[in-house]
CSV table of C-alpha atoms and ligand atoms in Angstrom, one decimal:
chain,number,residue,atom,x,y,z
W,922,UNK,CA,106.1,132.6,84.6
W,923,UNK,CA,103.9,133.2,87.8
W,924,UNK,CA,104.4,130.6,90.6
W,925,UNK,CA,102.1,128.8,92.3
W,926,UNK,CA,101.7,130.1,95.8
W,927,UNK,CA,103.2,127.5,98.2
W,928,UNK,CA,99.8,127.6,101.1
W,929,UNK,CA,97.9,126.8,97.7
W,930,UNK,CA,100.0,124.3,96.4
W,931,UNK,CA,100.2,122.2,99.9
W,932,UNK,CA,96.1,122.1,99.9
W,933,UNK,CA,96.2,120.9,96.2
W,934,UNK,CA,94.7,118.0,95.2
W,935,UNK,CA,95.2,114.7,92.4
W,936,UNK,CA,96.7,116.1,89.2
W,937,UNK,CA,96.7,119.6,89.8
W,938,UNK,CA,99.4,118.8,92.9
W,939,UNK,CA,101.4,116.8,91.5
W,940,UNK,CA,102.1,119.2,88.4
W,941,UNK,CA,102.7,121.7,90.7
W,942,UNK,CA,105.2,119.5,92.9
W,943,UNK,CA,107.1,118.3,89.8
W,944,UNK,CA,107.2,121.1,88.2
W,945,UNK,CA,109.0,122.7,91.4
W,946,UNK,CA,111.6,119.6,91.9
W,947,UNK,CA,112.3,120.3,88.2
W,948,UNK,CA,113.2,123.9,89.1
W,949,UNK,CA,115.5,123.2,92.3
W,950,UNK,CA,116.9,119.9,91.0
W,951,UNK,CA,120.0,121.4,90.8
W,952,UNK,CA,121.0,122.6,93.9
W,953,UNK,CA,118.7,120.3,96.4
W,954,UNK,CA,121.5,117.9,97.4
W,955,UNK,CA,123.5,121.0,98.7
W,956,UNK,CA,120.5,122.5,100.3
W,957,UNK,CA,119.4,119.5,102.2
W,958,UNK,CA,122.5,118.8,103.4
W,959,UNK,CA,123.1,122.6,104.6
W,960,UNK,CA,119.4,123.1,106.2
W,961,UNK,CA,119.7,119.9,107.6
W,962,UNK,CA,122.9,120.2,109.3
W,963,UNK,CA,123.6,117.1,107.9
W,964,UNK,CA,121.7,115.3,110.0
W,965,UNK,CA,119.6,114.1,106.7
W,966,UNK,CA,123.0,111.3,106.4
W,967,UNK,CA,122.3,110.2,109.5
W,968,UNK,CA,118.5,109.6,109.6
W,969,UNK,CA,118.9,107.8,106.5
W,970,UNK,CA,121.7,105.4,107.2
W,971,UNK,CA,119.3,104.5,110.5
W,972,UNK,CA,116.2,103.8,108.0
W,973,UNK,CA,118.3,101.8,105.9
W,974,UNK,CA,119.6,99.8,109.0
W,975,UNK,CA,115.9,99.0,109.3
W,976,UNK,CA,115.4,97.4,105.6
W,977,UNK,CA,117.7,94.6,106.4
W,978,UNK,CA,118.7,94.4,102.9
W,979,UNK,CA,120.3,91.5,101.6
W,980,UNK,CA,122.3,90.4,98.9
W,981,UNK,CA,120.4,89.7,95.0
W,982,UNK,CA,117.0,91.9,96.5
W,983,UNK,CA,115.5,94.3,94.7
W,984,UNK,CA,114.2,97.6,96.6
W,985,UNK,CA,112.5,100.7,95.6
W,986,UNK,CA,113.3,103.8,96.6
W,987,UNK,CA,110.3,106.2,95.8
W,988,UNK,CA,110.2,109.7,95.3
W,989,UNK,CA,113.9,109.0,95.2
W,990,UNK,CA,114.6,112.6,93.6
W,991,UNK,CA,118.6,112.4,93.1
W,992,UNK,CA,118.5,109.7,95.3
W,993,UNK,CA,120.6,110.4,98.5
W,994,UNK,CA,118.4,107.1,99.8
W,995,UNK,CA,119.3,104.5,97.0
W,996,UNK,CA,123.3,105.4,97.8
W,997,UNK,CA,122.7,105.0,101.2
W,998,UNK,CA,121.0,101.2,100.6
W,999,UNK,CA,124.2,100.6,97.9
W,1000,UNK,CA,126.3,102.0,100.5
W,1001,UNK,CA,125.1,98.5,103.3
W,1002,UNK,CA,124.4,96.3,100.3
W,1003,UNK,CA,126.2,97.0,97.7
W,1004,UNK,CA,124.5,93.5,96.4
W,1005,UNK,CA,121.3,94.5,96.2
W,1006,UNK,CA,119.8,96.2,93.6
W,1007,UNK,CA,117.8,99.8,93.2
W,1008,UNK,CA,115.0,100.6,91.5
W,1009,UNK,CA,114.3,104.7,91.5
W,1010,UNK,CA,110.9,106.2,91.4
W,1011,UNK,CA,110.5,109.9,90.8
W,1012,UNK,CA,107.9,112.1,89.0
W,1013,UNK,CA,110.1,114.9,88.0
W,1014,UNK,CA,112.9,114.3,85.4
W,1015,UNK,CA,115.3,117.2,86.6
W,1016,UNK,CA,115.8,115.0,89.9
W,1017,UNK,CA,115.8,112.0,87.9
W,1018,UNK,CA,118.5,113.9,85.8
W,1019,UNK,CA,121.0,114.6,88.8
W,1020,UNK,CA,120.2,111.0,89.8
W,1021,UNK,CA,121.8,110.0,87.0
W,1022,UNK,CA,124.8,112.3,86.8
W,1023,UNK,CA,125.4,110.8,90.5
W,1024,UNK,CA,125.2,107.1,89.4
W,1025,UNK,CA,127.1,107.1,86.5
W,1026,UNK,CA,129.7,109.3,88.9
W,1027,UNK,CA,129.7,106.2,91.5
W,1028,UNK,CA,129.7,104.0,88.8
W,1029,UNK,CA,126.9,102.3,89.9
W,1030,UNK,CA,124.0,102.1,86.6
W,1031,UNK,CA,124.2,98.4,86.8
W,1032,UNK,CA,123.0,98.7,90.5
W,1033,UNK,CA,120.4,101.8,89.8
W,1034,UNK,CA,117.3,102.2,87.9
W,1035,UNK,CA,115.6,105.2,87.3
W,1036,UNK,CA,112.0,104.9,86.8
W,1037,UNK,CA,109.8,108.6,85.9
W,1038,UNK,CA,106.3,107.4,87.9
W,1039,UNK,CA,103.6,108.2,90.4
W,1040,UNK,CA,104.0,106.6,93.9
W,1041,UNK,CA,100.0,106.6,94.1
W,1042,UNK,CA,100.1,103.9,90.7
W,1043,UNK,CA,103.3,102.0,91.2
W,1044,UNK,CA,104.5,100.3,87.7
W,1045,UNK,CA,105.2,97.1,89.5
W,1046,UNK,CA,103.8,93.6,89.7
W,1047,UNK,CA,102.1,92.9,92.7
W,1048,UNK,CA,104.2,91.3,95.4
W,1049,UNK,CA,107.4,91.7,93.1
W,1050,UNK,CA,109.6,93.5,95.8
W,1051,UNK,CA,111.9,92.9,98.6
W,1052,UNK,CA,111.6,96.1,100.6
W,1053,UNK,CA,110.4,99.6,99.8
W,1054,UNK,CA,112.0,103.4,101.4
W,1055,UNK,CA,110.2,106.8,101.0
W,1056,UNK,CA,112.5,109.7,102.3
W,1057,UNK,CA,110.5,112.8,102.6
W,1058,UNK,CA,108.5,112.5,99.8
W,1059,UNK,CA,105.4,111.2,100.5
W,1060,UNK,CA,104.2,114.5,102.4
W,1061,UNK,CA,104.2,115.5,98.4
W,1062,UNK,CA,101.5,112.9,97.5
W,1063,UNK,CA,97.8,113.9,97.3
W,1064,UNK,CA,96.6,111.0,97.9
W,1065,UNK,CA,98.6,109.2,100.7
W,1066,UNK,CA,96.7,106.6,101.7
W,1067,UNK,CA,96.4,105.4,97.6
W,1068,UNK,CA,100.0,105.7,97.9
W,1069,UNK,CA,100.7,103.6,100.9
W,1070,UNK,CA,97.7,101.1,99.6
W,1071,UNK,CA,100.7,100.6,96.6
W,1072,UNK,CA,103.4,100.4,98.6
W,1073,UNK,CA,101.5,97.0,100.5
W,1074,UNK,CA,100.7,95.8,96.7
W,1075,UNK,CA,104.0,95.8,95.8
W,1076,UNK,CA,105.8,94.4,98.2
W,1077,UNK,CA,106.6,90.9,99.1
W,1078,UNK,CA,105.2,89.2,102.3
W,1079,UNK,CA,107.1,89.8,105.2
W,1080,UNK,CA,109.1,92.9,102.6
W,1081,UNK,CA,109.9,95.9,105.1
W,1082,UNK,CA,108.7,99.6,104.5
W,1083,UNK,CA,111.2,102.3,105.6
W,1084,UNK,CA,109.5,106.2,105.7
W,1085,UNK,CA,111.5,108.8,106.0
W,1086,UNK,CA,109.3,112.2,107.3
W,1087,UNK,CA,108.7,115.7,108.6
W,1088,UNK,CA,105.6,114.9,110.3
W,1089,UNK,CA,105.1,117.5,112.5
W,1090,UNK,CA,107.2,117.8,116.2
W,1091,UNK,CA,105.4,116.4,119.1
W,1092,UNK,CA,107.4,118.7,121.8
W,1093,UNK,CA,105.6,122.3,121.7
W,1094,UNK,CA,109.3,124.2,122.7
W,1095,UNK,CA,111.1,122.6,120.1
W,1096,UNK,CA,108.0,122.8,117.6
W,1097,UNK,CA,108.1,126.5,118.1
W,1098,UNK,CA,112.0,126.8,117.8
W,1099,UNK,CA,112.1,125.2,114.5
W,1100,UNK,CA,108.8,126.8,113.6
W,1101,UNK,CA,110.8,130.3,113.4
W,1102,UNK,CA,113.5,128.3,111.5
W,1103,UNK,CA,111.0,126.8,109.2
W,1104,UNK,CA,109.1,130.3,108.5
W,1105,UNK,CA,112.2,132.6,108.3
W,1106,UNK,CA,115.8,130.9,107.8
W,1107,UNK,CA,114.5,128.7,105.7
W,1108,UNK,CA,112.9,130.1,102.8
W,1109,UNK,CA,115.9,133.0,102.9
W,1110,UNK,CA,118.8,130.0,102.4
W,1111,UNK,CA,116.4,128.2,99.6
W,1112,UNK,CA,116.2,131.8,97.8
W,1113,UNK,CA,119.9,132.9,98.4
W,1114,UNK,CA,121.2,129.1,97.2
W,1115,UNK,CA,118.8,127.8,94.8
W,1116,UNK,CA,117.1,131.3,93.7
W,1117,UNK,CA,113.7,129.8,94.4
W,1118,UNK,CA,112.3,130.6,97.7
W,1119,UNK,CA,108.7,129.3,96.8
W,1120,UNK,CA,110.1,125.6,97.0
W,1121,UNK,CA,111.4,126.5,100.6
W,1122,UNK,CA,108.0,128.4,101.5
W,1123,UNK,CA,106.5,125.5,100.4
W,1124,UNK,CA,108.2,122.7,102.6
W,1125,UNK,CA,106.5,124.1,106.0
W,1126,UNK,CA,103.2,124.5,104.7
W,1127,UNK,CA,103.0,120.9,103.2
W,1128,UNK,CA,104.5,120.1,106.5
W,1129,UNK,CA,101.4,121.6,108.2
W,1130,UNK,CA,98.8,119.6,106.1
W,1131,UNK,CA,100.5,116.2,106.9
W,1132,UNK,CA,97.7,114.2,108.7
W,1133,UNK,CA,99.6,113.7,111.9
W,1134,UNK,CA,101.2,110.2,113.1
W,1135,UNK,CA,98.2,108.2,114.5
W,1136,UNK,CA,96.1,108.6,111.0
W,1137,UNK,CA,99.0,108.0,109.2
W,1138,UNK,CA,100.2,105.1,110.8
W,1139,UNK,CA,95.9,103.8,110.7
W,1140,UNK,CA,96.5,103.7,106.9
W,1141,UNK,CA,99.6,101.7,106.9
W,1142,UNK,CA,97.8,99.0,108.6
W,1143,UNK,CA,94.8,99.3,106.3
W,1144,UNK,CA,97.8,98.7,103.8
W,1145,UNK,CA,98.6,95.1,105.2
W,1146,UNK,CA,101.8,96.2,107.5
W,1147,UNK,CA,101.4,94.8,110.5
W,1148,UNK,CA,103.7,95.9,112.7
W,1149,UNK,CA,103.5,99.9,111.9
W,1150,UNK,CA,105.2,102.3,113.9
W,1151,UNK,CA,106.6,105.3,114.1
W,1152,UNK,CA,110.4,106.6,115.8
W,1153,UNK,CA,111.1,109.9,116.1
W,1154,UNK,CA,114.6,110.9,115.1
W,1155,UNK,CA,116.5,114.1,116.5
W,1156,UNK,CA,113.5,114.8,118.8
W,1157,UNK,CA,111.1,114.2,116.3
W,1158,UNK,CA,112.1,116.6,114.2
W,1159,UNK,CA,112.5,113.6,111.5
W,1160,UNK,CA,109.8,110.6,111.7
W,1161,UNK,CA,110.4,107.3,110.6
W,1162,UNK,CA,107.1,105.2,109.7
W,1163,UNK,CA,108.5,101.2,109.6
W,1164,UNK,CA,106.2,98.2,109.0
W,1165,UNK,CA,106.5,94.8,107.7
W,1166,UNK,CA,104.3,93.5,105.2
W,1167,UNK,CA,102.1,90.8,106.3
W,1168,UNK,CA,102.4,87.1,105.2
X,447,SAM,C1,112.0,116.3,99.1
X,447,SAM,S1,112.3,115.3,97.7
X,447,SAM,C2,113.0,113.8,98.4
X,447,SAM,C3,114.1,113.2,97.6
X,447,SAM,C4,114.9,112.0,98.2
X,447,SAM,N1,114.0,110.9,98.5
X,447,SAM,C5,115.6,112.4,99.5
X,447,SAM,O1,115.5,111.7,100.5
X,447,SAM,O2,116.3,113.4,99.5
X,447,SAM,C6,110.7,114.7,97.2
X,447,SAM,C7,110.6,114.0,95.9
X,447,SAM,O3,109.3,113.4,95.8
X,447,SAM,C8,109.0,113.4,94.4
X,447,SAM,N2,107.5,113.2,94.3
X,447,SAM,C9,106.6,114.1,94.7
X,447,SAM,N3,105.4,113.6,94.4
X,447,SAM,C10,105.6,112.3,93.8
X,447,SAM,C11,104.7,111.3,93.3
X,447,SAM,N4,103.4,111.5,93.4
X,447,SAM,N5,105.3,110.2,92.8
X,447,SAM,C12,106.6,110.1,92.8
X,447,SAM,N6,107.5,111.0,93.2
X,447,SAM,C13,107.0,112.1,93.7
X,447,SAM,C14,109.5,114.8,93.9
X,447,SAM,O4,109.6,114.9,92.5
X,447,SAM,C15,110.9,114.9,94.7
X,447,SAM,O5,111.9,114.4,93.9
């Protein structure tokens, strides 16, 4: 089977994307906790335990993790509320697969729900949740804004929105440093660990086409968030996009 080449696939649009993308989480499923976890240093842990800081969970709410893949997010929300409950979006079922190998590990399917759906037509009512967290997928989506317009249907008044993302780093050293890591270490680790070095070709160039902060951020508030803003983690090299939804 020929793969998709990874420039291509990042400029993709609607359906055509979103096969490709699923398809590809399908493939590396598998092996992505141990990747992100090794590419990241394990600084992935740490940004996530800050965005979930930011949800202010509480006890009986129901949040949505979205593009939860094998859901390092949801654990992380369990891990501050173990009260609360989950629900876990994804569009590929191989993630959606290890997800469930992992909650039925932590003994946690009463707490976890795994969903298959598309973040940019969210099977919720509107105004049915208590806070919403996207970690690095929404760079994935074709159609952000449509995604983020969901996100602000969904959600409660005054529900918090939590983004996890590689949105491009703002200091032109350190973008350059990790540039090199982005074009040569990373692709060689994805190939040598998970055999598939089109996945890890891919993650810099969708990088590349995110729209940048300031457009970004323009849509949440066109989304009803009012307060949106965006705090750069580890020099930017994660963002985190955080807005309440209005009342
Ligand atoms: C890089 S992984 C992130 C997984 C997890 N949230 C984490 O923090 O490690 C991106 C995930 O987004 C999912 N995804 C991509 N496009 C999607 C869409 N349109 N709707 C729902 N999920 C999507 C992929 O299937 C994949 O599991």
């Amino acid at each position: 089977m020929s793969l998709p080449d990874p420039q291509a696939l990042s400029r993709e649009t609607g359906s055509r994307r979103k096969a490709g993308v699923e398809a590809m989480f399908d493939r590396i499923a598998g092996r992505y906790d141990l990747l992100n976890h090794l590419l990241s240093g394990g600084t992935d842990i740490l940004w996530r335990r800050r965005a979930v800081r930011e949800l202010r969970l509480r006890p009986g709410g129901v949040y949505l993790d979205l593009a939860a893949g094998t859901g390092d997010y949801a654990f992380t929300m369990l891990r501050r509320e173990p009260g609360c409950r989950v629900l876990a979006v994804d569009l590929s079922l191989g993630m959606l697969a290890k997800l469930g190998e992992k909650t039925r590990a932590a003994q946690q399917t009463g707490q976890i729900s795994r969903i298959r759906g598309d973040g940019e037509r969210l099977p919720f009512k509107p105004g049915s949740l208590d806070g919403l967290a996207i970690g690095y997928g929404i760079r994935n989506f074709p159609d952000k804004r449509q995604a983020l317009l969901e996100c602000g249907r969904v959600l409660k008044p005054g529900g918090r929105l939590a983004i996890l993302e590689l949105a491009g780093i703002p200091n032109p050293l350190l973008r350059s440093l990790f540039g090199l890591y982005f074009r040569f270490v990373l692709p060689m680790v994805g190939r040598l660990v998970s055999g598939d070095s089109m996945a890890y070709r891919y993650l810099p160039a969708s990088v590349e086409q995110f729209p940048g902060r300031g457009p970004f951020l323009a849509w949440m508030r066109e989304a009803g968030f009012i307060d949106a803003r965006a705090a750069e983690l580890s020099g930017g090299i994660s963002t985190l996009f955080l807005g309440t939804r209005e009342s």
